[in-house]
PDB file of C-alpha atoms in Angstrom:
ATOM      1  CA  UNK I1078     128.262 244.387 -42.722  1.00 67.00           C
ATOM      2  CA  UNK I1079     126.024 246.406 -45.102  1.00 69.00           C
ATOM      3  CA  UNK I1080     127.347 249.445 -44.396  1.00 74.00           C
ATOM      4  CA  UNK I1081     131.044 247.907 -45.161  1.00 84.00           C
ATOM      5  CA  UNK I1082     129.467 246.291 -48.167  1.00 83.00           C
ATOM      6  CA  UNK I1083     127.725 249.675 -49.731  1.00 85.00           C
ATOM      7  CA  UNK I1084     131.489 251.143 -48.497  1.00 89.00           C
ATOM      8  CA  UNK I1085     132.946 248.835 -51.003  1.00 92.00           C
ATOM      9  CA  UNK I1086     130.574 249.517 -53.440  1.00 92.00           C
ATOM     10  CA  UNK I1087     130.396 253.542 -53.226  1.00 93.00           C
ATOM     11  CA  UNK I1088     132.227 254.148 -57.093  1.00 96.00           C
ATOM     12  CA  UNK I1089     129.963 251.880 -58.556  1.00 96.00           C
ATOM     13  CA  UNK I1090     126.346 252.850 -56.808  1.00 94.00           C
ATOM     14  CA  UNK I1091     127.892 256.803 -57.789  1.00 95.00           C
ATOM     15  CA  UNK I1092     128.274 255.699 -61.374  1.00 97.00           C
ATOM     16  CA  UNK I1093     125.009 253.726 -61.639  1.00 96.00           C
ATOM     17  CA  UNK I1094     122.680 256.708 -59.968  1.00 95.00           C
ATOM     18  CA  UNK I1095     124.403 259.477 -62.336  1.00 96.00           C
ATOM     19  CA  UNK I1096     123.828 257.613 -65.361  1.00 96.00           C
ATOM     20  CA  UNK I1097     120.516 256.906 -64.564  1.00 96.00           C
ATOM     21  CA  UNK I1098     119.457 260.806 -63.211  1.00 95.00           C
ATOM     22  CA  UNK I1099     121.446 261.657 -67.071  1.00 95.00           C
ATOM     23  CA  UNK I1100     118.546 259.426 -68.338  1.00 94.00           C
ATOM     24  CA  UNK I1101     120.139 255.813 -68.923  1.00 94.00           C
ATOM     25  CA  UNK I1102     116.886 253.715 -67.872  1.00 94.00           C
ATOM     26  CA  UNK I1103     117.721 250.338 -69.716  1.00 94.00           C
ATOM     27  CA  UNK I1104     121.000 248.215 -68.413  1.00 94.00           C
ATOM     28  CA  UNK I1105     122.632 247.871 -71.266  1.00 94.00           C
ATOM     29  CA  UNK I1106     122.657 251.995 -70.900  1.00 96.00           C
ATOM     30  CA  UNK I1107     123.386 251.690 -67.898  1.00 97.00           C
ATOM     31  CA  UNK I1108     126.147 249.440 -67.691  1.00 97.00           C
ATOM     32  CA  UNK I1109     128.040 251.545 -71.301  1.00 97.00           C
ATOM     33  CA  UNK I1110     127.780 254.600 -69.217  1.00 96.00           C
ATOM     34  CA  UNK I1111     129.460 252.557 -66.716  1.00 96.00           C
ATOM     35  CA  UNK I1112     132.134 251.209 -68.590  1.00 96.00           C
ATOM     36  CA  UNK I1113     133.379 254.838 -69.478  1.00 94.00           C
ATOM     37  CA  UNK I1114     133.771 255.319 -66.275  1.00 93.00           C
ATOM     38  CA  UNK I1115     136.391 252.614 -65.465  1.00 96.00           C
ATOM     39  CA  UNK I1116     133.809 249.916 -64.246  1.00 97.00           C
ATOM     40  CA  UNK I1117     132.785 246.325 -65.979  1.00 97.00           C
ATOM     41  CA  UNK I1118     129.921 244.891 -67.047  1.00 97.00           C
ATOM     42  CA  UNK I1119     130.156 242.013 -64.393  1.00 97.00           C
ATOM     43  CA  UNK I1120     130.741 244.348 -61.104  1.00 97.00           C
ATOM     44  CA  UNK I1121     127.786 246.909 -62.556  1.00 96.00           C
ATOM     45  CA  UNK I1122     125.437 243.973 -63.308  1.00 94.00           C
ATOM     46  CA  UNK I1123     125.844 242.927 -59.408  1.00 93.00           C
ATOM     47  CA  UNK I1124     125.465 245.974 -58.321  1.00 92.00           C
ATOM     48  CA  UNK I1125     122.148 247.058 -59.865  1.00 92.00           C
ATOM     49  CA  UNK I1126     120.857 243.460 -59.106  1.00 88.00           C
ATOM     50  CA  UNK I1127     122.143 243.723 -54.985  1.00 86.00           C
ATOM     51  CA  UNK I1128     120.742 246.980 -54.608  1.00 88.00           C
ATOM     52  CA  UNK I1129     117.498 247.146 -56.381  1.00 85.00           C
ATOM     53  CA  UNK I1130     113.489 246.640 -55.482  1.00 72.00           C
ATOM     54  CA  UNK I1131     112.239 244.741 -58.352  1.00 58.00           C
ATOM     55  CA  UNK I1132     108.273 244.694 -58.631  1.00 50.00           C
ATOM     56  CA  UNK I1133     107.364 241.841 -55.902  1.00 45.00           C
ATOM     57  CA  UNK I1134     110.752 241.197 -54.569  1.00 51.00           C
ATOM     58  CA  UNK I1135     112.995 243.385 -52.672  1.00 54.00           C
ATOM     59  CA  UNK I1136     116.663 242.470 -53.339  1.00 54.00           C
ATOM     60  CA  UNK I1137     119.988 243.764 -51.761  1.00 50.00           C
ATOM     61  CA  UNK I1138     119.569 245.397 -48.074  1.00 59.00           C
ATOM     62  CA  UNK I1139     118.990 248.974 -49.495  1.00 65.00           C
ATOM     63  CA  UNK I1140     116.636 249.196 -51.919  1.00 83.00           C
ATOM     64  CA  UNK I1141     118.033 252.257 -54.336  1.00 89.00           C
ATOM     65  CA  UNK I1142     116.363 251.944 -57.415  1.00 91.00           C
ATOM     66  CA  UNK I1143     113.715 249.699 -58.934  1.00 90.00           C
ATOM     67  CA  UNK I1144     114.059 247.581 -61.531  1.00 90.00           C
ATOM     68  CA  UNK I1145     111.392 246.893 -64.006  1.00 89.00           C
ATOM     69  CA  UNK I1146     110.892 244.038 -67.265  1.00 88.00           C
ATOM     70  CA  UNK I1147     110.573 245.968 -69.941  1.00 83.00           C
ATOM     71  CA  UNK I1148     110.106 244.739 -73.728  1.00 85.00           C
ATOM     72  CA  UNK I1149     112.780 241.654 -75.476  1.00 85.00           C
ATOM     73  CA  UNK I1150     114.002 240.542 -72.020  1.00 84.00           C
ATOM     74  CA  UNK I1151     115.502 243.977 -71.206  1.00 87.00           C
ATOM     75  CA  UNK I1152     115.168 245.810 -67.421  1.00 88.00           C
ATOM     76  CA  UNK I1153     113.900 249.570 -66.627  1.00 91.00           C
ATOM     77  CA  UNK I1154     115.704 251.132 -63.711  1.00 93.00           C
ATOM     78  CA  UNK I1155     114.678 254.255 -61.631  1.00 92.00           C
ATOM     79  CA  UNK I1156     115.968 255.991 -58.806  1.00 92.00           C
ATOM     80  CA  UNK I1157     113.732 255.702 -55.244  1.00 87.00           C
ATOM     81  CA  UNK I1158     115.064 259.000 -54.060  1.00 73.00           C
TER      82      UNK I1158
END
């Protein structure tokens, strides 16, 4: 079931991890890099959340970036690997 689900979600993981390695860190960044790719705010915004390893609380079945609070309510994403 993961695997299928990760499957599903290939284009957008692909999307997320380039624009972060290009240096997007914040979502917002993350998620307009995104969008010129083809993909919506809603379906990137899942994605990041399902797959991420926040700082006490793993989230998503394959941890593949971490998400941090950074300052006026916005997150910090890096890649694990």
């Amino acid at each position: 079931e993961v695997r299928n689900q990760m499957e599903a979600d290939s284009d957008v993981i692909d999307a997320i991890q380039e624009a972060i390695a290009e240096g997007a860190r914040l979502q917002k960044d993350i998620v307009e890099e995104c969008r010129h790719a083809g993909i919506g705010e809603r379906r990137v915004k899942t994605v990041l959340n399902h797959y991420c390893r926040g700082e006490l609380l793993e989230c998503g079945p394959a941890p593949l970036w971490s998400k941090q609070r950074g300052d006026k309510n916005s997150y910090t994403y890096s890649l694990l690997c």
